[in-house]
């Protein structure tokens, strides 16, 4: 259950050890409360003045014994006590798949990891606009720096590792799923090599969700019983093109705008029909989402004005979308869902 209470200007006493309570303190401060601290149930810590009668006690579950009598006294006086999770053990990294850009397609685990973060390193394919509503962590854009220089992969890994070694809970928020063309494996390896604890939270990949945003199911009974996800970052070899053309299932291409010409011509040469349906879905779940539908023979000219980020879909499933057109736009629904669940 989530409750929204206006805390602006209200005295809130946050109890719990400094390490466990640091994120709860930031959350209550961000909500406008006047935060007082009690780090130990036995007092004696230099926590500064305490309020006469706080509006709310936020009790962080820090594992110290002895809080209960104090909290019971508060309850007996009619002061509400909210229990707060402790900040996770400091100094680890969580790779979080952020989905294709809609806050509603973040997982519950992703939302929790963001809430518990001290620092978030994100790039532009992740739903970064929602971050201020989901976390009080420091937000670092590693996709582009102010001077438009991309931070190199090595530098990203070093930033993450150094921040975790300094005691922060680090979230690396990535677009889609961390292990689908996301360099997640490399980032895990960098953490392991540095002795930093790391875990991975899977995300909703754009390979499936962006076609869905355009109403295209990647599989469909009696139409396609397999799908292959391909990177278009580098042109495919003719062997790869022949294999793909021979499979007969759906082909989904990420990062494929730059090599679209080469791919369409190559699949034709490898024997695929010129009238095989093909779609380009640009900016899935974002303002300006656009779907261009053509076929293998005509796509190069039909999609001449298309730009990244986009997902290409080649296969008969594209026709299913045309049949289901009325149902295609789900992004507004997802945003409403996210707003009601997260208050984002
Ligand atoms: N790990 C990511 C993919 C990273 S590669 C995932 O699982 O989704 C980056 C490519 O993902 C882009 O070039 C584009 O092809 C695709 N992509 C990601 N988000 C997208 C979006 N919202 N709309 C269209 N394409 C998207």
PDB file of N, CA, C and O and ligand atoms in Angstrom, residues 100-101 125 175-178 180-182 204-207 210 253-256 281-286 308-311, ligand 1:
ATOM      1  N   UNK A 100      11.959   0.024 -22.250  1.00  0.00           N
ATOM      2  CA  UNK A 100      12.139   0.827 -23.467  1.00  0.00           C
ATOM      3  C   UNK A 100      11.914   2.323 -23.288  1.00  0.00           C
ATOM      4  O   UNK A 100      12.022   3.065 -24.259  1.00  0.00           O
ATOM      5  N   UNK A 101      11.584   2.761 -22.094  1.00  0.00           N
ATOM      6  CA  UNK A 101      11.442   4.207 -21.914  1.00  0.00           C
ATOM      7  C   UNK A 101      10.165   4.636 -21.225  1.00  0.00           C
ATOM      8  O   UNK A 101      10.070   5.765 -20.769  1.00  0.00           O
ATOM      9  N   UNK A 125      18.559   5.869 -23.228  1.00  0.00           N
ATOM     10  CA  UNK A 125      17.511   4.939 -23.652  1.00  0.00           C
ATOM     11  C   UNK A 125      16.671   4.468 -22.465  1.00  0.00           C
ATOM     12  O   UNK A 125      15.592   3.929 -22.625  1.00  0.00           O
ATOM     13  N   UNK A 175      18.935   0.962 -20.834  1.00  0.00           N
ATOM     14  CA  UNK A 175      17.726   0.803 -21.626  1.00  0.00           C
ATOM     15  C   UNK A 175      17.429  -0.675 -21.842  1.00  0.00           C
ATOM     16  O   UNK A 175      18.342  -1.499 -21.927  1.00  0.00           O
ATOM     17  N   UNK A 176      16.145  -1.025 -21.872  1.00  0.00           N
ATOM     18  CA  UNK A 176      15.759  -2.406 -22.189  1.00  0.00           C
ATOM     19  C   UNK A 176      16.256  -3.392 -21.162  1.00  0.00           C
ATOM     20  O   UNK A 176      16.101  -3.195 -19.959  1.00  0.00           O
ATOM     21  N   UNK A 177      16.876  -4.459 -21.627  1.00  0.00           N
ATOM     22  CA  UNK A 177      17.456  -5.475 -20.757  1.00  0.00           C
ATOM     23  C   UNK A 177      18.982  -5.335 -20.774  1.00  0.00           C
ATOM     24  O   UNK A 177      19.559  -5.156 -21.847  1.00  0.00           O
ATOM     25  N   UNK A 178      19.637  -5.458 -19.600  1.00  0.00           N
ATOM     26  CA  UNK A 178      21.084  -5.229 -19.564  1.00  0.00           C
ATOM     27  C   UNK A 178      21.887  -6.214 -20.415  1.00  0.00           C
ATOM     28  O   UNK A 178      23.000  -5.907 -20.837  1.00  0.00           O
ATOM     29  N   UNK A 180      20.886  -7.616 -23.334  1.00  0.00           N
ATOM     30  CA  UNK A 180      20.595  -7.626 -24.776  1.00  0.00           C
ATOM     31  C   UNK A 180      21.285  -6.409 -25.399  1.00  0.00           C
ATOM     32  O   UNK A 180      20.827  -5.287 -25.243  1.00  0.00           O
ATOM     33  N   UNK A 181      22.400  -6.632 -26.042  1.00  0.00           N
ATOM     34  CA  UNK A 181      23.197  -5.568 -26.658  1.00  0.00           C
ATOM     35  C   UNK A 181      23.413  -4.409 -25.689  1.00  0.00           C
ATOM     36  O   UNK A 181      23.408  -3.251 -26.103  1.00  0.00           O
ATOM     37  N   UNK A 182      23.581  -4.742 -24.419  1.00  0.00           N
ATOM     38  CA  UNK A 182      23.658  -3.672 -23.426  1.00  0.00           C
ATOM     39  C   UNK A 182      25.008  -3.594 -22.734  1.00  0.00           C
ATOM     40  O   UNK A 182      25.182  -2.774 -21.839  1.00  0.00           O
ATOM     41  N   UNK A 204      12.582  -5.143 -19.505  1.00  0.00           N
ATOM     42  CA  UNK A 204      11.747  -5.418 -20.675  1.00  0.00           C
ATOM     43  C   UNK A 204      12.521  -4.947 -21.901  1.00  0.00           C
ATOM     44  O   UNK A 204      12.818  -3.757 -22.044  1.00  0.00           O
ATOM     45  N   UNK A 205      12.895  -5.882 -22.745  1.00  0.00           N
ATOM     46  CA  UNK A 205      13.738  -5.499 -23.879  1.00  0.00           C
ATOM     47  C   UNK A 205      12.932  -4.800 -24.976  1.00  0.00           C
ATOM     48  O   UNK A 205      11.778  -5.148 -25.231  1.00  0.00           O
ATOM     49  N   UNK A 206      13.574  -3.853 -25.629  1.00  0.00           N
ATOM     50  CA  UNK A 206      12.930  -3.164 -26.751  1.00  0.00           C
ATOM     51  C   UNK A 206      12.696  -4.124 -27.913  1.00  0.00           C
ATOM     52  O   UNK A 206      11.841  -3.877 -28.756  1.00  0.00           O
ATOM     53  N   UNK A 207      13.452  -5.221 -27.946  1.00  0.00           N
ATOM     54  CA  UNK A 207      13.311  -6.162 -29.061  1.00  0.00           C
ATOM     55  C   UNK A 207      11.888  -6.718 -29.132  1.00  0.00           C
ATOM     56  O   UNK A 207      11.391  -7.046 -30.212  1.00  0.00           O
ATOM     57  N   UNK A 210       9.054  -2.859 -28.220  1.00  0.00           N
ATOM     58  CA  UNK A 210       8.864  -1.784 -29.205  1.00  0.00           C
ATOM     59  C   UNK A 210       7.995  -2.263 -30.381  1.00  0.00           C
ATOM     60  O   UNK A 210       7.059  -1.559 -30.773  1.00  0.00           O
ATOM     61  N   UNK A 253      15.510  -6.381 -35.587  1.00  0.00           N
ATOM     62  CA  UNK A 253      16.846  -5.780 -35.669  1.00  0.00           C
ATOM     63  C   UNK A 253      16.912  -4.536 -34.790  1.00  0.00           C
ATOM     64  O   UNK A 253      16.098  -3.626 -34.919  1.00  0.00           O
ATOM     65  N   UNK A 254      17.898  -4.525 -33.894  1.00  0.00           N
ATOM     66  CA  UNK A 254      18.165  -3.340 -33.077  1.00  0.00           C
ATOM     67  C   UNK A 254      19.343  -2.592 -33.684  1.00  0.00           C
ATOM     68  O   UNK A 254      20.219  -3.218 -34.300  1.00  0.00           O
ATOM     69  N   UNK A 255      19.403  -1.316 -33.473  1.00  0.00           N
ATOM     70  CA  UNK A 255      20.503  -0.476 -33.987  1.00  0.00           C
ATOM     71  C   UNK A 255      20.647  -0.660 -35.497  1.00  0.00           C
ATOM     72  O   UNK A 255      21.762  -0.689 -36.020  1.00  0.00           O
ATOM     73  N   UNK A 256      19.519  -0.780 -36.176  1.00  0.00           N
ATOM     74  CA  UNK A 256      19.578  -1.193 -37.577  1.00  0.00           C
ATOM     75  C   UNK A 256      19.372  -0.093 -38.604  1.00  0.00           C
ATOM     76  O   UNK A 256      19.351  -0.399 -39.809  1.00  0.00           O
ATOM     77  N   UNK A 281       9.887   0.763 -36.378  1.00  0.00           N
ATOM     78  CA  UNK A 281       9.192   1.430 -35.272  1.00  0.00           C
ATOM     79  C   UNK A 281      10.200   2.354 -34.587  1.00  0.00           C
ATOM     80  O   UNK A 281      11.161   1.889 -33.973  1.00  0.00           O
ATOM     81  N   UNK A 282       9.971   3.643 -34.729  1.00  0.00           N
ATOM     82  CA  UNK A 282      10.894   4.632 -34.148  1.00  0.00           C
ATOM     83  C   UNK A 282      10.346   5.143 -32.819  1.00  0.00           C
ATOM     84  O   UNK A 282       9.137   5.314 -32.656  1.00  0.00           O
ATOM     85  N   UNK A 283      11.271   5.404 -31.883  1.00  0.00           N
ATOM     86  CA  UNK A 283      10.936   6.070 -30.610  1.00  0.00           C
ATOM     87  C   UNK A 283       9.759   5.411 -29.891  1.00  0.00           C
ATOM     88  O   UNK A 283       8.800   6.074 -29.514  1.00  0.00           O
ATOM     89  N   UNK A 284       9.848   4.088 -29.713  1.00  0.00           N
ATOM     90  CA  UNK A 284       8.768   3.366 -29.039  1.00  0.00           C
ATOM     91  C   UNK A 284       8.490   3.930 -27.655  1.00  0.00           C
ATOM     92  O   UNK A 284       9.426   4.219 -26.914  1.00  0.00           O
ATOM     93  N   UNK A 285       7.222   4.107 -27.318  1.00  0.00           N
ATOM     94  CA  UNK A 285       6.766   4.597 -26.000  1.00  0.00           C
ATOM     95  C   UNK A 285       7.192   6.035 -25.707  1.00  0.00           C
ATOM     96  O   UNK A 285       7.198   6.456 -24.568  1.00  0.00           O
ATOM     97  N   UNK A 286       7.629   6.741 -26.722  1.00  0.00           N
ATOM     98  CA  UNK A 286       8.057   8.128 -26.478  1.00  0.00           C
ATOM     99  C   UNK A 286       7.273   9.065 -27.348  1.00  0.00           C
ATOM    100  O   UNK A 286       6.674   8.641 -28.340  1.00  0.00           O
ATOM    101  N   UNK A 308      17.308   6.788 -35.500  1.00  0.00           N
ATOM    102  CA  UNK A 308      17.449   6.046 -34.240  1.00  0.00           C
ATOM    103  C   UNK A 308      16.819   6.814 -33.074  1.00  0.00           C
ATOM    104  O   UNK A 308      16.757   8.030 -33.139  1.00  0.00           O
ATOM    105  N   UNK A 309      16.371   6.192 -32.020  1.00  0.00           N
ATOM    106  CA  UNK A 309      16.326   4.738 -31.855  1.00  0.00           C
ATOM    107  C   UNK A 309      15.118   4.144 -32.575  1.00  0.00           C
ATOM    108  O   UNK A 309      14.040   4.720 -32.564  1.00  0.00           O
ATOM    109  N   UNK A 310      15.349   3.010 -33.190  1.00  0.00           N
ATOM    110  CA  UNK A 310      14.268   2.340 -33.906  1.00  0.00           C
ATOM    111  C   UNK A 310      14.497   0.832 -33.881  1.00  0.00           C
ATOM    112  O   UNK A 310      15.641   0.377 -33.800  1.00  0.00           O
ATOM    113  N   UNK A 311      13.414   0.096 -33.942  1.00  0.00           N
ATOM    114  CA  UNK A 311      13.485  -1.361 -34.042  1.00  0.00           C
ATOM    115  C   UNK A 311      12.882  -1.753 -35.386  1.00  0.00           C
ATOM    116  O   UNK A 311      11.808  -1.269 -35.758  1.00  0.00           O
TER     117      UNK A 311
HETATM  118  N1  LIG B   1      19.499  -3.322 -24.076  1.00  0.00           N
HETATM  119  C1  LIG B   1      18.557  -2.665 -24.966  1.00  0.00           C
HETATM  120  C2  LIG B   1      19.107  -2.482 -26.362  1.00  0.00           C
HETATM  121  C3  LIG B   1      20.321  -1.602 -26.442  1.00  0.00           C
HETATM  122  S1  LIG B   1      20.840  -1.330 -28.089  1.00  0.00           S
HETATM  123  C4  LIG B   1      17.239  -3.453 -24.972  1.00  0.00           C
HETATM  124  O1  LIG B   1      17.186  -4.592 -24.479  1.00  0.00           O
HETATM  125  O2  LIG B   1      16.248  -2.894 -25.444  1.00  0.00           O
HETATM  126  C5  LIG B   1      20.010   0.147 -28.496  1.00  0.00           C
HETATM  127  C6  LIG B   1      18.917  -0.098 -29.507  1.00  0.00           C
HETATM  128  O3  LIG B   1      17.738  -0.516 -28.858  1.00  0.00           O
HETATM  129  C7  LIG B   1      18.497   1.113 -30.285  1.00  0.00           C
HETATM  130  O4  LIG B   1      19.371   1.404 -31.347  1.00  0.00           O
HETATM  131  C8  LIG B   1      17.146   0.660 -30.795  1.00  0.00           C
HETATM  132  O5  LIG B   1      17.294  -0.250 -31.850  1.00  0.00           O
HETATM  133  C9  LIG B   1      16.624  -0.108 -29.615  1.00  0.00           C
HETATM  134  N2  LIG B   1      15.731   0.704 -28.746  1.00  0.00           N
HETATM  135  C10 LIG B   1      15.827   0.846 -27.415  1.00  0.00           C
HETATM  136  N3  LIG B   1      14.819   1.594 -26.925  1.00  0.00           N
HETATM  137  C11 LIG B   1      14.044   1.907 -27.987  1.00  0.00           C
HETATM  138  C12 LIG B   1      12.832   2.657 -28.137  1.00  0.00           C
HETATM  139  N4  LIG B   1      12.232   3.216 -27.089  1.00  0.00           N
HETATM  140  N5  LIG B   1      12.317   2.781 -29.377  1.00  0.00           N
HETATM  141  C13 LIG B   1      12.920   2.221 -30.440  1.00  0.00           C
HETATM  142  N6  LIG B   1      14.058   1.521 -30.346  1.00  0.00           N
HETATM  143  C14 LIG B   1      14.619   1.349 -29.148  1.00  0.00           C
END
